[in-house]
mmCIF file of C-alpha atoms and ligand atoms in Angstrom:
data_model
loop_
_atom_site.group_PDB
_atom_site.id
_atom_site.type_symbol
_atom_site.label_atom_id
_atom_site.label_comp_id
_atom_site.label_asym_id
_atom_site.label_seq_id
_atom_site.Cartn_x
_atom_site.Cartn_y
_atom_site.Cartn_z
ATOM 1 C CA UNK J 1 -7.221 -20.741 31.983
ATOM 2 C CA UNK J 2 -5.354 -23.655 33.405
ATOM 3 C CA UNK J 3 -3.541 -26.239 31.007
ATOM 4 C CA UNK J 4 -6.057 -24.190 28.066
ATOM 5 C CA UNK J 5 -8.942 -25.413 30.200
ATOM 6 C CA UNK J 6 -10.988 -22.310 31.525
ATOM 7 C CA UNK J 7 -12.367 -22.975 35.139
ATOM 8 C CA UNK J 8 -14.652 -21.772 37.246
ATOM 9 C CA UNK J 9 -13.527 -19.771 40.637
ATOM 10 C CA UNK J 10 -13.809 -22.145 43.125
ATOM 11 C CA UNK J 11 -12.722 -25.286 41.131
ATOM 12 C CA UNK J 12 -8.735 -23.688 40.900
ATOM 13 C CA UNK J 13 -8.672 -25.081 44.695
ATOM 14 C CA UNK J 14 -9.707 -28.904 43.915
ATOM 15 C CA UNK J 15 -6.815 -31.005 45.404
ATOM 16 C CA UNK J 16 -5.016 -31.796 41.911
ATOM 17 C CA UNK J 17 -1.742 -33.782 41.692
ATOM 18 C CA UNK J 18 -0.184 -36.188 44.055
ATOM 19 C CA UNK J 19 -0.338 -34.325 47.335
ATOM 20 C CA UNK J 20 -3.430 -34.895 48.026
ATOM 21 C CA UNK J 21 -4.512 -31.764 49.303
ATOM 22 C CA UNK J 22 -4.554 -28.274 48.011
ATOM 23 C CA UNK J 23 -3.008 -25.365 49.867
ATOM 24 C CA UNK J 24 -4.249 -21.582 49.459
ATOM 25 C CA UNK J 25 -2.545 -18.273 50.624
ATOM 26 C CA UNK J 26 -5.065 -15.092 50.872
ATOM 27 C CA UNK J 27 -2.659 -12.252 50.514
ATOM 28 C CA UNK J 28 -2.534 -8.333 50.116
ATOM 29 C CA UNK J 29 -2.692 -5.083 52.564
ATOM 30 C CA UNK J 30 -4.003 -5.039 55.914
ATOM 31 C CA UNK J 31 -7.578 -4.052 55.793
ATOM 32 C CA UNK J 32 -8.518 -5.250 52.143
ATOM 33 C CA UNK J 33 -10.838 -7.742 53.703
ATOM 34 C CA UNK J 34 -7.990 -11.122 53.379
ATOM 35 C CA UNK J 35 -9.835 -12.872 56.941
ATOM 36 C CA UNK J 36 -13.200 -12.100 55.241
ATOM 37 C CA UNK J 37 -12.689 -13.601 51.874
ATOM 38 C CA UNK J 38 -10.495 -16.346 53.098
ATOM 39 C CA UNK J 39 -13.208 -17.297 55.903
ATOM 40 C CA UNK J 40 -15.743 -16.834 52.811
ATOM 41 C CA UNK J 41 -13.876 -19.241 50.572
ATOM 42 C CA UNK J 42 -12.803 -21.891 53.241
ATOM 43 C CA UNK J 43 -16.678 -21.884 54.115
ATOM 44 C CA UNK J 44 -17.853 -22.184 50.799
ATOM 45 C CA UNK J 45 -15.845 -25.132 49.753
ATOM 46 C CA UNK J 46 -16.449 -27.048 53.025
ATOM 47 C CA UNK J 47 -20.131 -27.016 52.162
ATOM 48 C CA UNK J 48 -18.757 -29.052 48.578
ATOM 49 C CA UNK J 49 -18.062 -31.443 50.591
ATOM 50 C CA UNK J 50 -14.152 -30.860 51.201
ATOM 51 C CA UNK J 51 -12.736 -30.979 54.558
ATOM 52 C CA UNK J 52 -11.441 -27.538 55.330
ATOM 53 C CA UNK J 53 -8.690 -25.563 57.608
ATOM 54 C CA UNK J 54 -8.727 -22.479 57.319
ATOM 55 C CA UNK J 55 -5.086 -20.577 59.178
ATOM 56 C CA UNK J 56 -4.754 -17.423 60.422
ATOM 57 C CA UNK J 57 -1.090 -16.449 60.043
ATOM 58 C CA UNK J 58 -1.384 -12.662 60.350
ATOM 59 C CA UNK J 59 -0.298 -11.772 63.990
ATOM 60 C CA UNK J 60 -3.027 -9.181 64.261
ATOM 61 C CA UNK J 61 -5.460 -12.026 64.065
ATOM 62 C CA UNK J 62 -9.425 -11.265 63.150
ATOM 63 C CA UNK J 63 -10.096 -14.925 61.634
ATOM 64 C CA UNK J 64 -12.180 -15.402 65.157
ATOM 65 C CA UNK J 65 -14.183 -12.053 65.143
ATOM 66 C CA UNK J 66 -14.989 -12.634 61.250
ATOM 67 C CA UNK J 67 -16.264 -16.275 62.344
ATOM 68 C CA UNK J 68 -17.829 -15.129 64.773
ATOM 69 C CA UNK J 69 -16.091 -17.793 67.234
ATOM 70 C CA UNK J 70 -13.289 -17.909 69.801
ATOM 71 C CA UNK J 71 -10.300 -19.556 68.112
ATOM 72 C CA UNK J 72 -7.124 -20.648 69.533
ATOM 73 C CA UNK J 73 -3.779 -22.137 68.109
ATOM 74 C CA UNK J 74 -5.768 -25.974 68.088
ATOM 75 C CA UNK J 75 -7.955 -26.608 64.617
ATOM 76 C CA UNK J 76 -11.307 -26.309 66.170
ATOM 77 C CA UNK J 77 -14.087 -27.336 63.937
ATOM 78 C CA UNK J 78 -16.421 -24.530 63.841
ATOM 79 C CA UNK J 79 -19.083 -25.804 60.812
ATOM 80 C CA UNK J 80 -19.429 -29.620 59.261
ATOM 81 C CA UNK J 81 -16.041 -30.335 57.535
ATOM 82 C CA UNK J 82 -14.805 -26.847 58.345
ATOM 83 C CA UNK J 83 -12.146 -26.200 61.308
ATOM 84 C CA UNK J 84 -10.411 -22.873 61.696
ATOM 85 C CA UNK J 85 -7.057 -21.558 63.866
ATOM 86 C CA UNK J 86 -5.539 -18.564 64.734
ATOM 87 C CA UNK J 87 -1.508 -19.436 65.110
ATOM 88 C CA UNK J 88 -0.314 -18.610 68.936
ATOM 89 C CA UNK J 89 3.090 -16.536 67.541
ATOM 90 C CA UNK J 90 4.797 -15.854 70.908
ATOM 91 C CA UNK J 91 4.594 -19.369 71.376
ATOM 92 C CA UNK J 92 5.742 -20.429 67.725
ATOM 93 C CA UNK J 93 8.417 -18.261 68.020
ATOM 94 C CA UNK J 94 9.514 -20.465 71.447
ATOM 95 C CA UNK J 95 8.697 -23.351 70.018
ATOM 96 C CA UNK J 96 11.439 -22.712 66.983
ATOM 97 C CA UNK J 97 13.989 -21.266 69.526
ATOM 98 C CA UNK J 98 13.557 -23.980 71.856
ATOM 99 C CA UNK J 99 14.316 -26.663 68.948
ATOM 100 C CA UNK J 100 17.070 -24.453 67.629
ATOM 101 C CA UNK J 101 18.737 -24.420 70.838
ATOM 102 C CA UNK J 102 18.069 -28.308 71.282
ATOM 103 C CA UNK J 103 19.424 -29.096 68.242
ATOM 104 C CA UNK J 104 22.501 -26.985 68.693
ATOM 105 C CA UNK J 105 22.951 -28.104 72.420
ATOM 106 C CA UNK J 106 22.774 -31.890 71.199
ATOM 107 C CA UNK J 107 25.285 -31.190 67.737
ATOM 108 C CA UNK J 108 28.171 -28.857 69.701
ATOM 109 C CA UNK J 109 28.072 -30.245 72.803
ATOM 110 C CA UNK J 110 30.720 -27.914 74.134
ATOM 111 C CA UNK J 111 27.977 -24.821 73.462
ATOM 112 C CA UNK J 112 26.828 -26.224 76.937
ATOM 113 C CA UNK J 113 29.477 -24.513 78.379
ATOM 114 C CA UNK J 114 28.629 -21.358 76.783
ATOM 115 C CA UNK J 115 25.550 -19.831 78.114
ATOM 116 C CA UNK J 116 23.816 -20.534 74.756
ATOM 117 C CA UNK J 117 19.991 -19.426 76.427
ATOM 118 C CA UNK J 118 21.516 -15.853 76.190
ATOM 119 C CA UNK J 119 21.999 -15.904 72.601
ATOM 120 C CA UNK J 120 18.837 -17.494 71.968
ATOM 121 C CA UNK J 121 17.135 -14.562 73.995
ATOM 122 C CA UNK J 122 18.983 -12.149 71.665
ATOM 123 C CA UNK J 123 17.600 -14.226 68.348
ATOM 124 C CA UNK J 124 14.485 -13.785 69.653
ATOM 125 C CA UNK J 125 14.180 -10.386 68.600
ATOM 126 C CA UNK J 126 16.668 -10.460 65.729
ATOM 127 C CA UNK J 127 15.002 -9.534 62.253
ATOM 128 C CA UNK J 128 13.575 -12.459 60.386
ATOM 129 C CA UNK J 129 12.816 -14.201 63.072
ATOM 130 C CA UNK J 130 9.039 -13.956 62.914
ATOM 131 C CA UNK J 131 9.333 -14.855 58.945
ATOM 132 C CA UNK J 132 11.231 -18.068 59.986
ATOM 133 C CA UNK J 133 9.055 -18.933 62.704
ATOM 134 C CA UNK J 134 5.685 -18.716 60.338
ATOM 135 C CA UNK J 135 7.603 -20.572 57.395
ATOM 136 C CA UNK J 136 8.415 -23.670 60.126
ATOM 137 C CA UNK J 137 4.916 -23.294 61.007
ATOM 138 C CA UNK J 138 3.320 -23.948 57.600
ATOM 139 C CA UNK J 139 5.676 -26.476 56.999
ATOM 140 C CA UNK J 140 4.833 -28.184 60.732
ATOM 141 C CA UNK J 141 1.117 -27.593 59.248
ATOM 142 C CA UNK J 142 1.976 -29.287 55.729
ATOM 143 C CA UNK J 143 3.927 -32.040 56.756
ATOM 144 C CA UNK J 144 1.207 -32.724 59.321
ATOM 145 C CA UNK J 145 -1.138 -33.135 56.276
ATOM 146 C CA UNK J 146 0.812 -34.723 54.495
ATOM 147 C CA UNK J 147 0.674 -37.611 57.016
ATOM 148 C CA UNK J 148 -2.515 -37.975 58.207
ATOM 149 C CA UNK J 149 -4.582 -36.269 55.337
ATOM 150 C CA UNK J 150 -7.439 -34.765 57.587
ATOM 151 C CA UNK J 151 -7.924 -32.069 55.259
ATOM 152 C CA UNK J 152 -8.525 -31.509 51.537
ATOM 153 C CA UNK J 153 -7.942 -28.169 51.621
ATOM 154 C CA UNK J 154 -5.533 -25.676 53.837
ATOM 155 C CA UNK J 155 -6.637 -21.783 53.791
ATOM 156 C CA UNK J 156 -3.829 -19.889 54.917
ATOM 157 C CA UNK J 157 -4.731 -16.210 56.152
ATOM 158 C CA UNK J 158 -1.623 -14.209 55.801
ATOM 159 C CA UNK J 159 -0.065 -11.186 57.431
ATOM 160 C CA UNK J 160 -0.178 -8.082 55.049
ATOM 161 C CA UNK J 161 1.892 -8.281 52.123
ATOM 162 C CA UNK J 162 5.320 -7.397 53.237
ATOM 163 C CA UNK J 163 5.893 -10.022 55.736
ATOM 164 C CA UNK J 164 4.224 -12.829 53.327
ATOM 165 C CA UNK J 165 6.310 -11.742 50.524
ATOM 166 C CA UNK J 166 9.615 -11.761 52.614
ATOM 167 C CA UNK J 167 8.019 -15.364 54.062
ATOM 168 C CA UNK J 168 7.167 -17.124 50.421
ATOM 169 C CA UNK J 169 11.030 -15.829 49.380
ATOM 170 C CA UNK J 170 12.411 -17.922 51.985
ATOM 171 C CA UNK J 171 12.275 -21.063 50.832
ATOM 172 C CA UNK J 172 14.930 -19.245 47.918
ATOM 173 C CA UNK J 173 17.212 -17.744 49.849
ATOM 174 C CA UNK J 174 17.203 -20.222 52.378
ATOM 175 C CA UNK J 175 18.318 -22.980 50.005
ATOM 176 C CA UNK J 176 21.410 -20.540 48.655
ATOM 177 C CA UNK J 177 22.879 -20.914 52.199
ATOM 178 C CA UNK J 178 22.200 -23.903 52.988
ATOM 179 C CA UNK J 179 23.805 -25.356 50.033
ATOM 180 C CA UNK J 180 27.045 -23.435 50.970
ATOM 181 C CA UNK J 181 26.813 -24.295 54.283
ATOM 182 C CA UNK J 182 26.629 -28.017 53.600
ATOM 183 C CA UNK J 183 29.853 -27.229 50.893
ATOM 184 C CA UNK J 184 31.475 -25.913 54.010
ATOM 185 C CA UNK J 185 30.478 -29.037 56.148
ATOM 186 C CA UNK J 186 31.692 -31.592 53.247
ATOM 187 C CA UNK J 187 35.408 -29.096 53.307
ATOM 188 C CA UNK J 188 35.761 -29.513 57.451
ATOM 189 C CA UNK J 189 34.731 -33.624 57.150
ATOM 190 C CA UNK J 190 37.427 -34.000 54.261
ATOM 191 C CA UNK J 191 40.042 -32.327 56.017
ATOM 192 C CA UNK J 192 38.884 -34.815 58.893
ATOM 193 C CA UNK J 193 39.644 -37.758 56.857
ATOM 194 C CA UNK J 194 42.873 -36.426 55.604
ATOM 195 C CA UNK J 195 43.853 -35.996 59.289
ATOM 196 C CA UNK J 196 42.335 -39.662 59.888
ATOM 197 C CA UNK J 197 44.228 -41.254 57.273
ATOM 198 C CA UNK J 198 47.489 -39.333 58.069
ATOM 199 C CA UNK J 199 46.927 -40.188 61.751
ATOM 200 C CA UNK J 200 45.483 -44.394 60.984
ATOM 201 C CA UNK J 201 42.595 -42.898 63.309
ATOM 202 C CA UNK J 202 39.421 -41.019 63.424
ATOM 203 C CA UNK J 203 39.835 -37.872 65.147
ATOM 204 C CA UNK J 204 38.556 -37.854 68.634
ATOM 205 C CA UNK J 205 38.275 -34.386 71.001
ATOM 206 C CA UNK J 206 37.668 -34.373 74.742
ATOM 207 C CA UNK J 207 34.392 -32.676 76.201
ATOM 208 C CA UNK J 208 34.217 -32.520 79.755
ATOM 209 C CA UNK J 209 35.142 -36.198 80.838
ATOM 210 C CA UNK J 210 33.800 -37.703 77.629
ATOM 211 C CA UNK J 211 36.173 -38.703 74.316
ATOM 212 C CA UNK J 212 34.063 -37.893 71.292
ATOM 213 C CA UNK J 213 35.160 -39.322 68.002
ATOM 214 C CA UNK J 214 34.347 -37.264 65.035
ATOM 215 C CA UNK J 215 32.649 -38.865 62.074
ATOM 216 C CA UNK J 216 34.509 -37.808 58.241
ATOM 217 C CA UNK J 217 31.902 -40.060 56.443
ATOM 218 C CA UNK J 218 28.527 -37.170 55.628
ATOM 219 C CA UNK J 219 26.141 -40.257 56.502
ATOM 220 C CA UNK J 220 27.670 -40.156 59.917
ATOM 221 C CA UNK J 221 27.654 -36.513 59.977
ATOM 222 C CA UNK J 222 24.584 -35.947 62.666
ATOM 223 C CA UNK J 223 25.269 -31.888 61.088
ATOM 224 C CA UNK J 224 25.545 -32.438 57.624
ATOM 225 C CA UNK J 225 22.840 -35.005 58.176
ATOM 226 C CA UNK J 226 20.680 -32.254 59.708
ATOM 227 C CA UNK J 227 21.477 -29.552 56.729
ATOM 228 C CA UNK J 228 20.629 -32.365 54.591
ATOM 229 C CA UNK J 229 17.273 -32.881 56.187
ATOM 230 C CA UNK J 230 16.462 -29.375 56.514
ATOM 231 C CA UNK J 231 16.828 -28.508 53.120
ATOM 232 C CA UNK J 232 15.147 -31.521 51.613
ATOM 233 C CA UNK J 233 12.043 -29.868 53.793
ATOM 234 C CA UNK J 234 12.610 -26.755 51.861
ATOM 235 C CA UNK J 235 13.109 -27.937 48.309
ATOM 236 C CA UNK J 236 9.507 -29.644 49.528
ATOM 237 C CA UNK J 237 7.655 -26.869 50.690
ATOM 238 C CA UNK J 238 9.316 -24.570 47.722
ATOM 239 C CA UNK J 239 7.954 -27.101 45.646
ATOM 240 C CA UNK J 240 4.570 -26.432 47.134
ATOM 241 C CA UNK J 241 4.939 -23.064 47.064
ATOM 242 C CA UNK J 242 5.647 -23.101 43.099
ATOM 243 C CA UNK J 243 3.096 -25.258 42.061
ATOM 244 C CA UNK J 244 0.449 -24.244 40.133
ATOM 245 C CA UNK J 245 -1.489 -28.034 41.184
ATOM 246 C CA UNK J 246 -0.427 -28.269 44.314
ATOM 247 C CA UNK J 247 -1.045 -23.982 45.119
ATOM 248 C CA UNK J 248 -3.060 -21.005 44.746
ATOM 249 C CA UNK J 249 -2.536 -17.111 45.811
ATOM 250 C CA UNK J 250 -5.565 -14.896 45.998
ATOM 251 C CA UNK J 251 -4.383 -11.329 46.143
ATOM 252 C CA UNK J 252 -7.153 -9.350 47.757
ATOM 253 C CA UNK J 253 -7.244 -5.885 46.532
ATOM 254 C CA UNK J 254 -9.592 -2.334 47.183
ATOM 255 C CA UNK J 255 -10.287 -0.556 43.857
ATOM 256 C CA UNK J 256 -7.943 2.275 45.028
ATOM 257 C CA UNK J 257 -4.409 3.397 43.677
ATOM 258 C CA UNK J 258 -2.585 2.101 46.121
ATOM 259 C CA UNK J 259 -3.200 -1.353 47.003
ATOM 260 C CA UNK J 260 -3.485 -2.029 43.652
ATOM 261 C CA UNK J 261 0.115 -0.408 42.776
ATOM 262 C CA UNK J 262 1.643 -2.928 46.296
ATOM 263 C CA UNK J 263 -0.611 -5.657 44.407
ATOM 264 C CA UNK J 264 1.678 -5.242 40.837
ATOM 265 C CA UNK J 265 5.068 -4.741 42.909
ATOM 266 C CA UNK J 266 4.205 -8.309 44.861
ATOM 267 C CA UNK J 267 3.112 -10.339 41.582
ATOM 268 C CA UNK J 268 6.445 -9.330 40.119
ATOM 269 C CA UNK J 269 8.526 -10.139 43.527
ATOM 270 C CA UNK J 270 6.747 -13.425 43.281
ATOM 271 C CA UNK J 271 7.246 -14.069 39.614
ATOM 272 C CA UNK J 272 11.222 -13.996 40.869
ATOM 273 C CA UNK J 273 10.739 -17.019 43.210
ATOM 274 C CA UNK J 274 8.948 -18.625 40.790
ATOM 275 C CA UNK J 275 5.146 -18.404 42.557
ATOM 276 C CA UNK J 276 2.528 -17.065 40.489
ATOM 277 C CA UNK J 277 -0.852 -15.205 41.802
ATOM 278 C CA UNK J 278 -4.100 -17.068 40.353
ATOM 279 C CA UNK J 279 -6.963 -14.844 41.047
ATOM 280 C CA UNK J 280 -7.234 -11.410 41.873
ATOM 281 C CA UNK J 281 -10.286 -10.137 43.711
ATOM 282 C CA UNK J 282 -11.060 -6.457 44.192
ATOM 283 C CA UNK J 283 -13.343 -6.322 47.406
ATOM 284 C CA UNK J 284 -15.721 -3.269 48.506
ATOM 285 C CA UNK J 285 -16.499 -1.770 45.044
ATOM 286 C CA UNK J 286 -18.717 0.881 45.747
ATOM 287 C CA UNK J 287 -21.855 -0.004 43.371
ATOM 288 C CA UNK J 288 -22.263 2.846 41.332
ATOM 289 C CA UNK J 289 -26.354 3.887 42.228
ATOM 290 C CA UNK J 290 -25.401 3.984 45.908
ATOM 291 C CA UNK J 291 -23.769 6.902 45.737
ATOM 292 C CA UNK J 292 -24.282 10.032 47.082
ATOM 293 C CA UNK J 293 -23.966 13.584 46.060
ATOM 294 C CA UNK J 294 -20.155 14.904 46.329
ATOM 295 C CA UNK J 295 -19.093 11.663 45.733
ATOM 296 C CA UNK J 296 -19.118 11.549 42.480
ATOM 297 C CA UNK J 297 -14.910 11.987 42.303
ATOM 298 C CA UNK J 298 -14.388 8.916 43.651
ATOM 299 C CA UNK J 299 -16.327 6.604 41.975
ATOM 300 C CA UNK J 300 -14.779 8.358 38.648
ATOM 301 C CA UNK J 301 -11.042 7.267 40.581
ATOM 302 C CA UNK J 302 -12.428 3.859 40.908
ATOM 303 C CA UNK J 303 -13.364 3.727 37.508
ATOM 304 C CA UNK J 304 -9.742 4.325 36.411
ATOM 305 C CA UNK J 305 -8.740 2.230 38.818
ATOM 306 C CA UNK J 306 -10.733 -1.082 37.666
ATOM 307 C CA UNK J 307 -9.894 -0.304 33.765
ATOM 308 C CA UNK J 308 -6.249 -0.164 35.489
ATOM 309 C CA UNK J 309 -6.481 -3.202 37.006
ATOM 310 C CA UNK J 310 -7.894 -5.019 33.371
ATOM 311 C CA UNK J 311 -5.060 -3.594 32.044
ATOM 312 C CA UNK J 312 -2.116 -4.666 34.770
ATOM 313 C CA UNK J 313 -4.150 -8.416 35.211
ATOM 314 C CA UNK J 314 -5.767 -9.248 31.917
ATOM 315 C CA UNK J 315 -3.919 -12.676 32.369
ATOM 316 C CA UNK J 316 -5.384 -13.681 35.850
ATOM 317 C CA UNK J 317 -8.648 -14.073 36.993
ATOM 318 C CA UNK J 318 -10.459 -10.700 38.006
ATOM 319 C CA UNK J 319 -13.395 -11.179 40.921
ATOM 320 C CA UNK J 320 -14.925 -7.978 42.228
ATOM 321 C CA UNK J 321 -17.260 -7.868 45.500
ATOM 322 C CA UNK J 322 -19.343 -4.809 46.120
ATOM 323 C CA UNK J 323 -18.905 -2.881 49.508
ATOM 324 C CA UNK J 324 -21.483 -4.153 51.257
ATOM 325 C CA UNK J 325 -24.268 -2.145 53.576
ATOM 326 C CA UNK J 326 -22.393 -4.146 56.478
ATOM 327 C CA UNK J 327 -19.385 -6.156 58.395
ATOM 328 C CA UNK J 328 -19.878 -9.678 57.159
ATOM 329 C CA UNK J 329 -19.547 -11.782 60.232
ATOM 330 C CA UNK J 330 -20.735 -15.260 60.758
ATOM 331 C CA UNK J 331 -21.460 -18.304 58.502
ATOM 332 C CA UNK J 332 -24.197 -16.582 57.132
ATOM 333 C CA UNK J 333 -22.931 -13.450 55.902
ATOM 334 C CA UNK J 334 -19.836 -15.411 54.798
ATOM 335 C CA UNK J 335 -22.184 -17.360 52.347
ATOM 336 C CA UNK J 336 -23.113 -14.280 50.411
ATOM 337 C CA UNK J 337 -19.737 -13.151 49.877
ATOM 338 C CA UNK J 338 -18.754 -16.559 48.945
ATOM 339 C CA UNK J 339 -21.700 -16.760 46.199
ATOM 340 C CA UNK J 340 -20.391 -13.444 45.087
ATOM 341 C CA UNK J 341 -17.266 -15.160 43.696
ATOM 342 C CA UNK J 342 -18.859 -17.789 41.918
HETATM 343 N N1 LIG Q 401 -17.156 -6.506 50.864
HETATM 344 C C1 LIG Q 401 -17.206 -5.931 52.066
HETATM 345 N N2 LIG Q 401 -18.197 -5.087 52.370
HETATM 346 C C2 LIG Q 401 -18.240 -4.459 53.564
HETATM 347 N N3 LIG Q 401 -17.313 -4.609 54.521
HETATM 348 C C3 LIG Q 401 -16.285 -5.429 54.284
HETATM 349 C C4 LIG Q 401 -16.182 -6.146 53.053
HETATM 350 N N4 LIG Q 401 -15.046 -6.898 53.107
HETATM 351 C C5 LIG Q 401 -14.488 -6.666 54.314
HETATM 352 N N5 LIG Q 401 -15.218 -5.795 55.020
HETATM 353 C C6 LIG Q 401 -14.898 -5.239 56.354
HETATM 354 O O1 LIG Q 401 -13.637 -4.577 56.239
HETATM 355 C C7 LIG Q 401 -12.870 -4.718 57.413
HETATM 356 C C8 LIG Q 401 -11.537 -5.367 57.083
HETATM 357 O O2 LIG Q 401 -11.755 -6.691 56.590
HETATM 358 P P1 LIG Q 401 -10.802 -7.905 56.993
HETATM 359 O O3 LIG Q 401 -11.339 -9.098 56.316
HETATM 360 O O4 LIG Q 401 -10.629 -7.953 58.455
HETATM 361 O O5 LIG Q 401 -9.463 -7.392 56.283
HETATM 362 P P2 LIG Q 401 -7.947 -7.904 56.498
HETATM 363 O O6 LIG Q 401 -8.013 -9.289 57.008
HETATM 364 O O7 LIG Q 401 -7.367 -7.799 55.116
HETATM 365 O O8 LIG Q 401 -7.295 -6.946 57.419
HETATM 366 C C9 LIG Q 401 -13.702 -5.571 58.340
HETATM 367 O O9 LIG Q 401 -14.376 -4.707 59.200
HETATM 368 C C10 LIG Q 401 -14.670 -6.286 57.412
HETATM 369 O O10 LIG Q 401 -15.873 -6.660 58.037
HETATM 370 MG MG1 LIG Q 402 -7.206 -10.118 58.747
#
């Protein structure tokens, strides 16, 4: 049910709102079958007629094996209105160092003297890193989009749950510091002006040969200007993130205990950033008649676990897809599953 309007599965991803495009994250534990479905899905809606991308995000990629096709970090269009990529991380992860260190070379220019590659080596492997780098990825992605409106709809494959969740909380935390930081930035430009007003002159400091003379207005501010900039990109993707029009999460489950318990824990994180899951889809249900003798114990444990699963997500749409008798790889076995979730 959206706005009391019940839909079908694959109309929740119809480009709604003013963005123009819809944006959908797969999500759950490694192995649940997220590249599948998401490959399934992407594939199914580009043969509606919508221009699809479908992005692999998880750094163990399979989006290429599933497809059946060698993908790279370029969209390459691998069906009629269908293009798929697998995200190159080592060389996101430059990419945002690189730019970091630019930006902070060209704001403090006496960081030249200071060998500032050495501390960017060290970020490199500092924690979060990787969770920054995808979250400036998706937004490089978006914005891209945004712009040029190739595509309809954006299927993002994501890493297994723990890194996506820490990713989609970004946007939260990352707007608490950023706020103080630019409080901090508006303190040291007022005491500037104090000192210029005191003084009859804007302060000025000598690097190497050149005299620099420090801005006190914030619209002069190439820093505060920057903080400014950055977090108007993260109130924007936030935004995204949060909206029920302009987003949808799939959480990909297996009828077992355990995924299903990680699948309750990460609607709840969610829920706290304000991102809610839409569908829930419980993939390789063993059908019933196909099983064999001794076997009978687990189909009783995933019995408890589907009337579970009503239970914990009676208000989200609940998909199930048998196990099936093999891997589905290619366009054509993609198909099926897709039709499965109709
Ligand atoms: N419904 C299904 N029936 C049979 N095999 C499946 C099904 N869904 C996924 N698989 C297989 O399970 C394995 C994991 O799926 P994959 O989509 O790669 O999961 P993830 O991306 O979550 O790690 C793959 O070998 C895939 O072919
Ligand atoms: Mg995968």
């Amino acid at each position: 049910m959206i706005g009391g309007v019940t839909m079908s599965f694959y109309e929740l991803f119809k480009p709604r709102g003013d963005l123009g495009y819809h944006v959908v994250f797969v999500m759950g534990k490694g192995g649940v079958g997220k590249t599948t479905i998401s490959a399934s899905i992407a594939y199914k809606l580009s043969t509606r007629g919508y221009r699809v991308l479908i992005v692999s995000l998880d750094p163990a990629h399979n989006l290429g094996d599933v497809l059946d096709i060698a993908l790279g970090d370029k969209p390459l269009k691998v069906a009629e209105n269908l293009w798929a990529s697998e995200v190159d991380f080592d060389a996101m992860v430059t990419a945002y160092l690189e730019e970091l260190s630019e930006k902070m070379k060209h704001f403090y220019k006496y960081l030249t003297v200071l060998n500032l590659d050495k501390y960017i080596d060290v970020l490199r492997e500092s924690p979060g890193i990787e969770e920054y780098a995808t979250l400036e990825k998706i937004l490089e992605i978006l914005k891209e989009n945004t712009t040029n409106k190739k595509y309809d709809i954006i299927v993002f494959d994501t890493p297994p749950t723990g890194l996506t969740l820490r990713i989609m909380a970004l946007p939260t935390i990352t707007l608490l510091w950023i706020n103080r930081l630019m409080q901090l930035r508006l303190a040291i430009l007022d005491r500037r002006r104090i000192i210029a007003n005191v003084t009859g002159e804007p302060v000025k400091v000598k690097i190497g040969d050149e005299i620099v003379t420090l801005p006190y207005d914030p619209r002069e501010d190439p820093v505060f200007r920057e903080l400014e900039s950055y977090r108007n990109d993260i109130e924007w993707i936030n935004n995204i993130f949060t909206s029920n029009e302009y987003s949808s999460i799939i959480m990909v489950v297996n009828p077992e205990m355990l995924p299903v318990i990680e699948a309750e824990k990460a609607l709840k994180t969610l829920k706290k950033y304000g991102i809610g899951i839409k569908t829930l889809i419980v993939n390789k249900v063993l059908p019933p008649e196909s099983i064999g003798k001794g076997y009978e114990e687990r189909l009783r444990l995933q019995e408890k676990v589907l009337r579970l699963i009503e239970e914990k997500f009676s208000n989200i749409m609940v998909k199930k897809i048998p196990l099936l008798p093999s891997e589905p790889r290619g366009l054509r076995a993609l198909e099926k599953v897709a039709s499965l979730l109709e």
